[in-house]
Short mmCIF file of C-alpha atoms and ligand atoms in Angstrom, two decimals:
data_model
loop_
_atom_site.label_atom_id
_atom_site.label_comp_id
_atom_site.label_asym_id
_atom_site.label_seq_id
_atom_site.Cartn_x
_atom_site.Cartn_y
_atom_site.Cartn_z
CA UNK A 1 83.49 93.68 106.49
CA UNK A 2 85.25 90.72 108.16
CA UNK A 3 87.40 91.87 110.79
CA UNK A 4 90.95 90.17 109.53
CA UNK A 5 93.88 91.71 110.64
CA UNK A 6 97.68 91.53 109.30
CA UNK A 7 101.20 92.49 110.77
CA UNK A 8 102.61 94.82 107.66
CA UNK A 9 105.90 96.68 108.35
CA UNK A 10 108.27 98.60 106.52
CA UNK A 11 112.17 97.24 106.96
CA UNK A 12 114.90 99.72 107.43
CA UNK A 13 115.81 99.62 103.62
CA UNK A 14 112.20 100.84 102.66
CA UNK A 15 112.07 103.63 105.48
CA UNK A 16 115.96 105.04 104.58
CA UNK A 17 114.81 104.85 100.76
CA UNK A 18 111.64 106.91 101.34
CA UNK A 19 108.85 104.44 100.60
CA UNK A 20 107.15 104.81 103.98
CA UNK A 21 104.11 106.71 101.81
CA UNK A 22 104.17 104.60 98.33
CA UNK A 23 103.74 101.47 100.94
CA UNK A 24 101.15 102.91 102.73
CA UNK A 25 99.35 104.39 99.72
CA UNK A 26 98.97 100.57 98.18
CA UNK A 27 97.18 99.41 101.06
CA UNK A 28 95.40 102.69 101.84
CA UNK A 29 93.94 102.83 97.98
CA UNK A 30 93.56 98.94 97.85
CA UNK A 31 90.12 99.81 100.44
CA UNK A 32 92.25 97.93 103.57
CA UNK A 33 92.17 100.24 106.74
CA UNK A 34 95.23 100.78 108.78
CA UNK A 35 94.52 100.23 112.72
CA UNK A 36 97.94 101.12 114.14
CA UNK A 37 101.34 102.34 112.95
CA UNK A 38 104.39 102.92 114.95
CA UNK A 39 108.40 103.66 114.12
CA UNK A 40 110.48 101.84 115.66
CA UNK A 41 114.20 100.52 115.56
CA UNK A 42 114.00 96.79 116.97
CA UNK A 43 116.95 95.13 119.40
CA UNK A 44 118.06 91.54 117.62
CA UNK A 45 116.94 90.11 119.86
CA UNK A 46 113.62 91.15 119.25
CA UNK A 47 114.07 91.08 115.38
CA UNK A 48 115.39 87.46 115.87
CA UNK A 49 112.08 86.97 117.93
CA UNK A 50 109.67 88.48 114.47
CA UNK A 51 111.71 85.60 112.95
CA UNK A 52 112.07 82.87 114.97
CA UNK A 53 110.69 80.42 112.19
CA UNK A 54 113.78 81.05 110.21
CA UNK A 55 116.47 80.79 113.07
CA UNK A 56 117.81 77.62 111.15
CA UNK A 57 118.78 79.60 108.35
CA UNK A 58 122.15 80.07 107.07
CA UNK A 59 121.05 84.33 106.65
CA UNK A 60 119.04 84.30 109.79
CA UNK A 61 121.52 86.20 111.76
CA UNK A 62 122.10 88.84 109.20
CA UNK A 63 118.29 89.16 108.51
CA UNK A 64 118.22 89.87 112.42
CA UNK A 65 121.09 92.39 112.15
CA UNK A 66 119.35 94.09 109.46
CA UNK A 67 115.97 94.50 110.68
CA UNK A 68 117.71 95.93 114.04
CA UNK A 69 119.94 98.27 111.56
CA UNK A 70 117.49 101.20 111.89
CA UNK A 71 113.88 102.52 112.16
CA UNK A 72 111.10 99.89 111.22
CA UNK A 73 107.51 101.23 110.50
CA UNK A 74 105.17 98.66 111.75
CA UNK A 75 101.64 98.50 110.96
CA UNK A 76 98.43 96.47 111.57
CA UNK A 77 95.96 96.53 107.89
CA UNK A 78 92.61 95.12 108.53
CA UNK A 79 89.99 94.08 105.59
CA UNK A 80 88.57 91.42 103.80
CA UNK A 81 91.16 88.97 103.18
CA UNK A 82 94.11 91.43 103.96
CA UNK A 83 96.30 88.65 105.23
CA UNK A 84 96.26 86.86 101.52
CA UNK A 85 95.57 90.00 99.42
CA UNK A 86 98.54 91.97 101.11
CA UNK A 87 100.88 89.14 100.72
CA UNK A 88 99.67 89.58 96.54
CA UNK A 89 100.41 93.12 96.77
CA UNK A 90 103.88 92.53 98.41
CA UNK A 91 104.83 90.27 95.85
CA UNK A 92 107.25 87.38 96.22
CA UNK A 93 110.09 87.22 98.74
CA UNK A 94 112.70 87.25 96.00
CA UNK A 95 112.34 90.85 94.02
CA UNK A 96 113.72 89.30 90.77
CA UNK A 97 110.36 86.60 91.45
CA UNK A 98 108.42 89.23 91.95
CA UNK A 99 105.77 90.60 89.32
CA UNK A 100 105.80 94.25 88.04
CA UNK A 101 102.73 95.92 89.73
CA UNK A 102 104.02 94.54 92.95
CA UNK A 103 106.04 96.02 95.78
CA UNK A 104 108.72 94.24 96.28
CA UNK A 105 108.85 94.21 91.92
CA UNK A 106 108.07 97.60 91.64
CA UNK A 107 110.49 98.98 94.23
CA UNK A 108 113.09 96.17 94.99
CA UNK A 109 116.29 94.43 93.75
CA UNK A 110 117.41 91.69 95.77
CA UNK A 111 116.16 89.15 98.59
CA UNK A 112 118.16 90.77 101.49
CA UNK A 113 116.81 94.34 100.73
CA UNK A 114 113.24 93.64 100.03
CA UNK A 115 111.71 96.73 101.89
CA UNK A 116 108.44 95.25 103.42
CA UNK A 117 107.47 92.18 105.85
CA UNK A 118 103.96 90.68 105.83
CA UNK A 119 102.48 87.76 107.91
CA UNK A 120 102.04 84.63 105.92
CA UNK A 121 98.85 83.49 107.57
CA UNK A 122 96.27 84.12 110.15
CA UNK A 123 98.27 82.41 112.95
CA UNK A 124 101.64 84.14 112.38
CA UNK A 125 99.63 86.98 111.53
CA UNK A 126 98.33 86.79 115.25
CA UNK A 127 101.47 86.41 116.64
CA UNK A 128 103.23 89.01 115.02
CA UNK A 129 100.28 91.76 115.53
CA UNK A 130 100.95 90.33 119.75
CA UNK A 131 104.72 90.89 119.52
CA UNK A 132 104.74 94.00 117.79
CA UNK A 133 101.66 95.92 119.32
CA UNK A 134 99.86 96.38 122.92
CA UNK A 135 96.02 95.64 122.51
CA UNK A 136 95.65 99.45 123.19
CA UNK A 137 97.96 100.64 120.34
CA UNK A 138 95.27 98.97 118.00
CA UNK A 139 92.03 101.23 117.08
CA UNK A 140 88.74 99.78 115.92
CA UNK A 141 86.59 102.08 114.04
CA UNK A 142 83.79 101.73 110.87
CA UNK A 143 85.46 104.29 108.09
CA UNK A 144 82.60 105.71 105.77
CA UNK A 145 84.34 104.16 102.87
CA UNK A 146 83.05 100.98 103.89
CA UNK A 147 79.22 100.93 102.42
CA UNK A 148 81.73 102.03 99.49
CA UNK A 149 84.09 99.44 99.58
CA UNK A 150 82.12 96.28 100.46
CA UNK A 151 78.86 97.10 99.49
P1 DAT B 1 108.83 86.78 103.19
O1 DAT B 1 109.45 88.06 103.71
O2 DAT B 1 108.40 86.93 101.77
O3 DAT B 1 107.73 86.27 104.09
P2 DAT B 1 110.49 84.64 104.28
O4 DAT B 1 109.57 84.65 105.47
O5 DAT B 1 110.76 83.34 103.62
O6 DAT B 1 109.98 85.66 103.15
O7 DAT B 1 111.89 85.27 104.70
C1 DAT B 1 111.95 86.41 105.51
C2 DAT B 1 113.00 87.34 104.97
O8 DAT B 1 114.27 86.69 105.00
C3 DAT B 1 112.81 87.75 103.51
O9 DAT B 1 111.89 88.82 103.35
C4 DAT B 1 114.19 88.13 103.13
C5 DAT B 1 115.05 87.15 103.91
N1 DAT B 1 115.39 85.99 103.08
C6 DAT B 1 114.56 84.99 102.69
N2 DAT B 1 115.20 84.10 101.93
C7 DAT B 1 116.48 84.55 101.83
C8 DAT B 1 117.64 84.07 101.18
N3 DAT B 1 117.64 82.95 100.47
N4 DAT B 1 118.78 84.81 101.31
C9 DAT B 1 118.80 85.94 102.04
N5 DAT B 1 117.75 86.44 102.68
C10 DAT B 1 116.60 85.75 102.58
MG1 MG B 2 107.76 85.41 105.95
#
């Protein structure tokens, strides 16, 4: 399996509503393998940093405020095509736009309270794996599911 990695986390809404294990279970019985997890609340500064690309954005300060609201669970997913896949199982940014089956249509309501962040693409992907986690926070391990997995 191709070692692609992707910057998953769990916003404030998602933790406080008790999803922490429904997230994790999509990903975990999807076949992707989780390489590092923390919980942690985020300064806005830093939060502002995750989303720099938006800072020109009439809600970008309140998207900043929230993610800094409370305790974030961020996580690094590696698989085949986890950056792609895991934005399909996320669903789209807008909860109403997003399909049943999904998580944000499953378990969501509204744009500003959409419980989970993924990276959009292998270079923010990068990025937000480097902002988020030390190199020695990630592990790298062969699970036996593997053979079972990819064949
Ligand atoms: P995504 O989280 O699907 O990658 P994005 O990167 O465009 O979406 O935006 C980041 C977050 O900003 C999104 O999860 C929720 C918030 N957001 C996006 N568009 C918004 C809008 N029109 N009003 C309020 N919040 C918005
Ligand atoms: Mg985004």
């Amino acid at each position: 399996a191709e070692l692609e990695r992707t910057f998953i986390a769990v916003k404030p809404d998602g933790v406080q509503r008790g999803l922490i294990s429904e997230i994790i279970s999509r990903f975990e019985r999807k076949g992707y393998k989780l390489v590092g997890i923390k919980v942690v609340v985020p300064s806005k500064e830093f939060a502002g940093k995750h989303y720099h690309a938006l800072k020109d954005k009439p809600f970008f300060n309140g998207l900043s405020e929230f993610l800094s609201s409370g305790p974030v669970v961020a996580m690094v997913w590696e698989g085949e095509g986890v950056i792609t896949y895991g934005r399909k199982l996320i669903g789209a940014t807008d909860p109403q736009k997003s399909e049943p089956g999904t998580i944000r249509g499953d378990l969501a309501v509204v744009v500003g309270r959409n419980i989970i962040h993924g990276s959009d693409g292998p270079e923010t992907a990068k990025d937000e794996i480097n902002l988020w986690f030390k190199p020695e926070e990630l592990v790298s391990f062969t699970s036996n599911a593997e053979k079972w997995i990819y064949g």
